[in-house]
Amino acid sequence: MAKKNVSLSAEFLKGIWNENPILRSLLGLCPTLAVTNSAINGLAMGLATIFVLVSSSILISLFRKRIPHQVRIASYVVVIATFVTLADRYMAAYYPVISKALGPYVPLIVVNCIILGRQEAFSSKNGVGRSILDALGMGTGFIMVLLVLGSVREILGSASLFNFTILGDWFHPWMIMILPPGAFLTLGLLIGLANWYNEKRGIV
Amino acid sequence: MNTSVRMIIVLTVIAVLAGGILSTWDGITRPKIAQHRLEELKAAIAEVLPAYDYYDQVEAGETTFYIGRRNNVEAPVGIAFKAEGSGFQGKITMMVGLKPDFETLTGIKVLEQIETPGLGNKISVDPSNKENPYWFAEQFRGVQTAPEITVVKNRKPTKNTEIEAISGATISSRAVVRILNETIRKAKQLYLINRNRDGNRNG
């Protein structure tokens, strides 16, 4: 693979917009759709994912030369699963309410394509520093979209934001927004909006 | 080094390290998690039973009875147990409190449910009812269980065996009532058999 001279800031920034895992690559859609019925759930899910993503990227970029090519996926999955279980048990022990709300979606971070995808596409070929920046950028891009989705759905579907009621009694909550179709509608519109903006700026 | 040997060594090392880290972490978090579960259980029992000083835990088959008692009074004030059954989308788990004759409900609390958000999940909390978000569970307090609890739609209950369904979530409301009717009948038998057996043994 030809080494391109990519600046460190670009390594971080690409995950936030130009290669945003959700808006541009459509990865990790399962948790994106499932847990964004409120802003707090989106935030907790995003933080847990960033933790797993950054920790796995550090370990895998450190040991990338020692892991034989044939067993790399198995190694990545064990490393990722270990960090996911650490995060899951931590939340269950210290944040039981959020842990209950997220339910099975924390253990399911194991199969989040963003994480395995970054290990395969980036950490296995780059040094620790760049891998951390890449993971942080991708994680930030992920959590941003989760927060936007969670906020929009909570405001329209429950008339509140982070559990604080912000819209008065005049507003009748759109129940559909906190149901699965609300997730698809909001995400679809968000991706459409991002594409429209990118096209206007001339990035495709 | 031979590739196969390297593969085995690398995977073994990774697996052993992962196992070690996880078991250490489990040792740290397990007591905390168990403590949360116990607190949840205690809070649920306190919510469904009339005021008590302490409760006894009696295992009967797969059911655990939590028997609320007052100091120096022989007769229990109420009996609670966990009821489980299928709802509209998945399992509904509830803590059910009854007077010792199993004929009058003293309270129910939904512990776990995955009913439709905004509709069926109002069985646990209904944010659209600002005065009393827990109205659904609370209306069971004092309801008679014999011959059976029934659901009425779009009107206030008139009999002491009736409860009002959540509008738009009749299936979830009926599921709660069905689970209660089934489990209370079984629990009553189980409890009486168990008590008689213990009584004979003691006598």
PDB file of N, CA and C in Angstrom, chain A residues 37 65-68 70-71 74-75 78-79 82 85-87 89-90 92-94 96 100 169 175 178-179, chain B residues 3 6-7 10-11 14-15 18 21-22 25-26 28-30 32-33 36 40 111-112 116-119 130:
ATOM      1  N   ASN A  37     -33.461   6.404  20.829  1.00  0.00           N
ATOM      2  CA  ASN A  37     -34.792   6.950  21.128  1.00  0.00           C
ATOM      3  C   ASN A  37     -34.721   8.074  22.160  1.00  0.00           C
ATOM      4  N   LYS A  65       2.392  -6.300  14.182  1.00  0.00           N
ATOM      5  CA  LYS A  65       3.421  -7.080  13.481  1.00  0.00           C
ATOM      6  C   LYS A  65       3.557  -8.489  14.042  1.00  0.00           C
ATOM      7  N   ARG A  66       3.007  -8.708  15.244  1.00  0.00           N
ATOM      8  CA  ARG A  66       3.133 -10.018  15.881  1.00  0.00           C
ATOM      9  C   ARG A  66       1.972 -10.950  15.559  1.00  0.00           C
ATOM     10  N   ILE A  67       0.840 -10.352  15.154  1.00  0.00           N
ATOM     11  CA  ILE A  67      -0.335 -11.199  14.899  1.00  0.00           C
ATOM     12  C   ILE A  67      -0.245 -11.759  13.486  1.00  0.00           C
ATOM     13  N   PRO A  68      -0.195 -13.106  13.361  1.00  0.00           N
ATOM     14  CA  PRO A  68      -0.127 -13.684  12.019  1.00  0.00           C
ATOM     15  C   PRO A  68      -1.370 -13.322  11.216  1.00  0.00           C
ATOM     16  N   GLN A  70      -3.183 -14.882   9.146  1.00  0.00           N
ATOM     17  CA  GLN A  70      -4.295 -15.836   9.041  1.00  0.00           C
ATOM     18  C   GLN A  70      -5.258 -15.764  10.220  1.00  0.00           C
ATOM     19  N   VAL A  71      -4.755 -15.375  11.407  1.00  0.00           N
ATOM     20  CA  VAL A  71      -5.637 -15.390  12.570  1.00  0.00           C
ATOM     21  C   VAL A  71      -5.952 -13.965  13.036  1.00  0.00           C
ATOM     22  N   ALA A  74      -9.701 -13.361  14.121  1.00  0.00           N
ATOM     23  CA  ALA A  74      -9.991 -14.005  15.405  1.00  0.00           C
ATOM     24  C   ALA A  74      -9.368 -13.212  16.546  1.00  0.00           C
ATOM     25  N   SER A  75      -8.139 -12.750  16.350  1.00  0.00           N
ATOM     26  CA  SER A  75      -7.475 -11.975  17.402  1.00  0.00           C
ATOM     27  C   SER A  75      -8.217 -10.672  17.658  1.00  0.00           C
ATOM     28  N   VAL A  78     -11.411 -11.276  19.680  1.00  0.00           N
ATOM     29  CA  VAL A  78     -11.204 -11.549  21.107  1.00  0.00           C
ATOM     30  C   VAL A  78     -10.858 -10.247  21.840  1.00  0.00           C
ATOM     31  N   VAL A  79      -9.977  -9.449  21.244  1.00  0.00           N
ATOM     32  CA  VAL A  79      -9.596  -8.179  21.884  1.00  0.00           C
ATOM     33  C   VAL A  79     -10.819  -7.275  22.038  1.00  0.00           C
ATOM     34  N   THR A  82     -13.285  -8.516  24.651  1.00  0.00           N
ATOM     35  CA  THR A  82     -12.815  -8.284  26.014  1.00  0.00           C
ATOM     36  C   THR A  82     -13.140  -6.865  26.455  1.00  0.00           C
ATOM     37  N   THR A  85     -16.880  -6.393  27.044  1.00  0.00           N
ATOM     38  CA  THR A  85     -17.347  -6.970  28.307  1.00  0.00           C
ATOM     39  C   THR A  85     -16.927  -6.097  29.479  1.00  0.00           C
ATOM     40  N   LEU A  86     -15.713  -5.554  29.427  1.00  0.00           N
ATOM     41  CA  LEU A  86     -15.272  -4.636  30.489  1.00  0.00           C
ATOM     42  C   LEU A  86     -16.247  -3.456  30.576  1.00  0.00           C
ATOM     43  N   ALA A  87     -16.572  -2.866  29.411  1.00  0.00           N
ATOM     44  CA  ALA A  87     -17.455  -1.701  29.411  1.00  0.00           C
ATOM     45  C   ALA A  87     -18.853  -2.070  29.903  1.00  0.00           C
ATOM     46  N   ARG A  89     -19.819  -4.556  31.917  1.00  0.00           N
ATOM     47  CA  ARG A  89     -19.864  -4.822  33.366  1.00  0.00           C
ATOM     48  C   ARG A  89     -19.678  -3.523  34.152  1.00  0.00           C
ATOM     49  N   TYR A  90     -18.850  -2.622  33.617  1.00  0.00           N
ATOM     50  CA  TYR A  90     -18.639  -1.346  34.296  1.00  0.00           C
ATOM     51  C   TYR A  90     -19.952  -0.572  34.384  1.00  0.00           C
ATOM     52  N   ALA A  92     -22.991  -1.810  34.136  1.00  0.00           N
ATOM     53  CA  ALA A  92     -23.954  -2.523  34.987  1.00  0.00           C
ATOM     54  C   ALA A  92     -23.654  -2.265  36.462  1.00  0.00           C
ATOM     55  N   ALA A  93     -22.358  -2.108  36.805  1.00  0.00           N
ATOM     56  CA  ALA A  93     -21.984  -1.939  38.208  1.00  0.00           C
ATOM     57  C   ALA A  93     -22.157  -0.494  38.672  1.00  0.00           C
ATOM     58  N   TYR A  94     -21.886   0.472  37.804  1.00  0.00           N
ATOM     59  CA  TYR A  94     -21.886   1.861  38.266  1.00  0.00           C
ATOM     60  C   TYR A  94     -23.009   2.716  37.681  1.00  0.00           C
ATOM     61  N   PRO A  96     -26.425   1.489  36.657  1.00  0.00           N
ATOM     62  CA  PRO A  96     -27.401   0.429  36.384  1.00  0.00           C
ATOM     63  C   PRO A  96     -28.597   0.889  35.557  1.00  0.00           C
ATOM     64  N   LYS A 100     -29.520  -0.746  31.992  1.00  0.00           N
ATOM     65  CA  LYS A 100     -30.802  -1.407  31.740  1.00  0.00           C
ATOM     66  C   LYS A 100     -31.448  -0.875  30.465  1.00  0.00           C
ATOM     67  N   ASP A 169     -47.078  21.931  26.969  1.00  0.00           N
ATOM     68  CA  ASP A 169     -48.228  21.065  26.778  1.00  0.00           C
ATOM     69  C   ASP A 169     -48.877  21.236  25.415  1.00  0.00           C
ATOM     70  N   MET A 175     -45.439  10.082  18.643  1.00  0.00           N
ATOM     71  CA  MET A 175     -45.026   8.788  19.183  1.00  0.00           C
ATOM     72  C   MET A 175     -44.107   8.032  18.229  1.00  0.00           C
ATOM     73  N   ILE A 178     -40.156   7.813  18.590  1.00  0.00           N
ATOM     74  CA  ILE A 178     -39.378   6.956  19.484  1.00  0.00           C
ATOM     75  C   ILE A 178     -39.577   5.478  19.151  1.00  0.00           C
ATOM     76  N   LEU A 179     -40.392   5.200  18.137  1.00  0.00           N
ATOM     77  CA  LEU A 179     -40.556   3.824  17.657  1.00  0.00           C
ATOM     78  C   LEU A 179     -39.551   3.585  16.525  1.00  0.00           C
TER      79      LEU A 179
ATOM     80  N   THR B   3       4.592 -21.119  10.823  1.00  0.00           N
ATOM     81  CA  THR B   3       3.416 -20.241  10.926  1.00  0.00           C
ATOM     82  C   THR B   3       2.339 -20.831  11.828  1.00  0.00           C
ATOM     83  N   ARG B   6       3.173 -20.351  15.367  1.00  0.00           N
ATOM     84  CA  ARG B   6       3.003 -18.946  15.748  1.00  0.00           C
ATOM     85  C   ARG B   6       1.532 -18.591  15.934  1.00  0.00           C
ATOM     86  N   MET B   7       0.701 -19.120  15.042  1.00  0.00           N
ATOM     87  CA  MET B   7      -0.726 -18.856  15.156  1.00  0.00           C
ATOM     88  C   MET B   7      -1.259 -19.353  16.495  1.00  0.00           C
ATOM     89  N   VAL B  10       0.147 -17.156  19.429  1.00  0.00           N
ATOM     90  CA  VAL B  10      -0.467 -15.815  19.510  1.00  0.00           C
ATOM     91  C   VAL B  10      -1.903 -15.900  20.019  1.00  0.00           C
ATOM     92  N   LEU B  11      -2.683 -16.825  19.459  1.00  0.00           N
ATOM     93  CA  LEU B  11      -4.084 -16.934  19.882  1.00  0.00           C
ATOM     94  C   LEU B  11      -4.187 -17.359  21.339  1.00  0.00           C
ATOM     95  N   ILE B  14      -3.339 -14.380  23.584  1.00  0.00           N
ATOM     96  CA  ILE B  14      -4.440 -13.410  23.590  1.00  0.00           C
ATOM     97  C   ILE B  14      -5.596 -13.920  24.445  1.00  0.00           C
ATOM     98  N   ALA B  15      -5.945 -15.201  24.251  1.00  0.00           N
ATOM     99  CA  ALA B  15      -7.092 -15.752  24.975  1.00  0.00           C
ATOM    100  C   ALA B  15      -6.823 -15.806  26.478  1.00  0.00           C
ATOM    101  N   ALA B  18      -6.965 -12.286  27.869  1.00  0.00           N
ATOM    102  CA  ALA B  18      -8.356 -11.812  27.909  1.00  0.00           C
ATOM    103  C   ALA B  18      -9.088 -12.477  29.073  1.00  0.00           C
ATOM    104  N   ILE B  21      -7.907 -10.937  32.440  1.00  0.00           N
ATOM    105  CA  ILE B  21      -8.436  -9.586  32.665  1.00  0.00           C
ATOM    106  C   ILE B  21      -9.919  -9.645  33.013  1.00  0.00           C
ATOM    107  N   LEU B  22     -10.665 -10.461  32.269  1.00  0.00           N
ATOM    108  CA  LEU B  22     -12.114 -10.516  32.484  1.00  0.00           C
ATOM    109  C   LEU B  22     -12.466 -11.084  33.849  1.00  0.00           C
ATOM    110  N   TRP B  25     -11.834  -8.442  36.442  1.00  0.00           N
ATOM    111  CA  TRP B  25     -12.862  -7.397  36.359  1.00  0.00           C
ATOM    112  C   TRP B  25     -14.190  -7.891  36.920  1.00  0.00           C
ATOM    113  N   ASP B  26     -14.491  -9.161  36.646  1.00  0.00           N
ATOM    114  CA  ASP B  26     -15.729  -9.738  37.155  1.00  0.00           C
ATOM    115  C   ASP B  26     -15.719  -9.742  38.682  1.00  0.00           C
ATOM    116  N   ILE B  28     -14.282  -7.627  40.565  1.00  0.00           N
ATOM    117  CA  ILE B  28     -14.485  -6.266  41.072  1.00  0.00           C
ATOM    118  C   ILE B  28     -15.949  -5.843  40.934  1.00  0.00           C
ATOM    119  N   THR B  29     -16.561  -6.142  39.781  1.00  0.00           N
ATOM    120  CA  THR B  29     -17.900  -5.605  39.524  1.00  0.00           C
ATOM    121  C   THR B  29     -19.027  -6.478  40.051  1.00  0.00           C
ATOM    122  N   ARG B  30     -18.787  -7.782  40.222  1.00  0.00           N
ATOM    123  CA  ARG B  30     -19.878  -8.687  40.608  1.00  0.00           C
ATOM    124  C   ARG B  30     -20.600  -8.256  41.887  1.00  0.00           C
ATOM    125  N   LYS B  32     -20.945  -5.367  43.220  1.00  0.00           N
ATOM    126  CA  LYS B  32     -21.719  -4.155  42.939  1.00  0.00           C
ATOM    127  C   LYS B  32     -23.018  -4.489  42.215  1.00  0.00           C
ATOM    128  N   ILE B  33     -22.884  -5.318  41.179  1.00  0.00           N
ATOM    129  CA  ILE B  33     -24.055  -5.662  40.375  1.00  0.00           C
ATOM    130  C   ILE B  33     -25.055  -6.433  41.227  1.00  0.00           C
ATOM    131  N   HIS B  36     -26.954  -4.044  43.408  1.00  0.00           N
ATOM    132  CA  HIS B  36     -28.021  -3.335  42.697  1.00  0.00           C
ATOM    133  C   HIS B  36     -29.254  -4.215  42.560  1.00  0.00           C
ATOM    134  N   GLU B  40     -32.914  -3.453  44.108  1.00  0.00           N
ATOM    135  CA  GLU B  40     -34.091  -3.408  43.242  1.00  0.00           C
ATOM    136  C   GLU B  40     -35.177  -4.322  43.768  1.00  0.00           C
ATOM    137  N   LEU B 111     -41.237  -5.142  36.613  1.00  0.00           N
ATOM    138  CA  LEU B 111     -39.777  -5.095  36.749  1.00  0.00           C
ATOM    139  C   LEU B 111     -39.101  -5.048  35.390  1.00  0.00           C
ATOM    140  N   GLU B 112     -39.573  -5.884  34.476  1.00  0.00           N
ATOM    141  CA  GLU B 112     -38.954  -5.918  33.153  1.00  0.00           C
ATOM    142  C   GLU B 112     -40.029  -6.072  32.101  1.00  0.00           C
ATOM    143  N   THR B 116     -44.142  -2.081  23.392  1.00  0.00           N
ATOM    144  CA  THR B 116     -43.930  -0.967  22.464  1.00  0.00           C
ATOM    145  C   THR B 116     -43.748   0.362  23.208  1.00  0.00           C
ATOM    146  N   PRO B 117     -42.661   1.084  22.951  1.00  0.00           N
ATOM    147  CA  PRO B 117     -42.482   2.385  23.602  1.00  0.00           C
ATOM    148  C   PRO B 117     -43.629   3.313  23.221  1.00  0.00           C
ATOM    149  N   GLY B 118     -44.136   4.028  24.211  1.00  0.00           N
ATOM    150  CA  GLY B 118     -45.192   4.989  23.932  1.00  0.00           C
ATOM    151  C   GLY B 118     -46.584   4.386  23.995  1.00  0.00           C
ATOM    152  N   LEU B 119     -46.686   3.049  23.911  1.00  0.00           N
ATOM    153  CA  LEU B 119     -48.004   2.413  24.010  1.00  0.00           C
ATOM    154  C   LEU B 119     -47.972   1.394  25.146  1.00  0.00           C
ATOM    155  N   LYS B 130     -49.425  13.118  33.545  1.00  0.00           N
ATOM    156  CA  LYS B 130     -48.484  13.872  34.373  1.00  0.00           C
ATOM    157  C   LYS B 130     -48.795  13.778  35.855  1.00  0.00           C
TER     158      LYS B 130
END
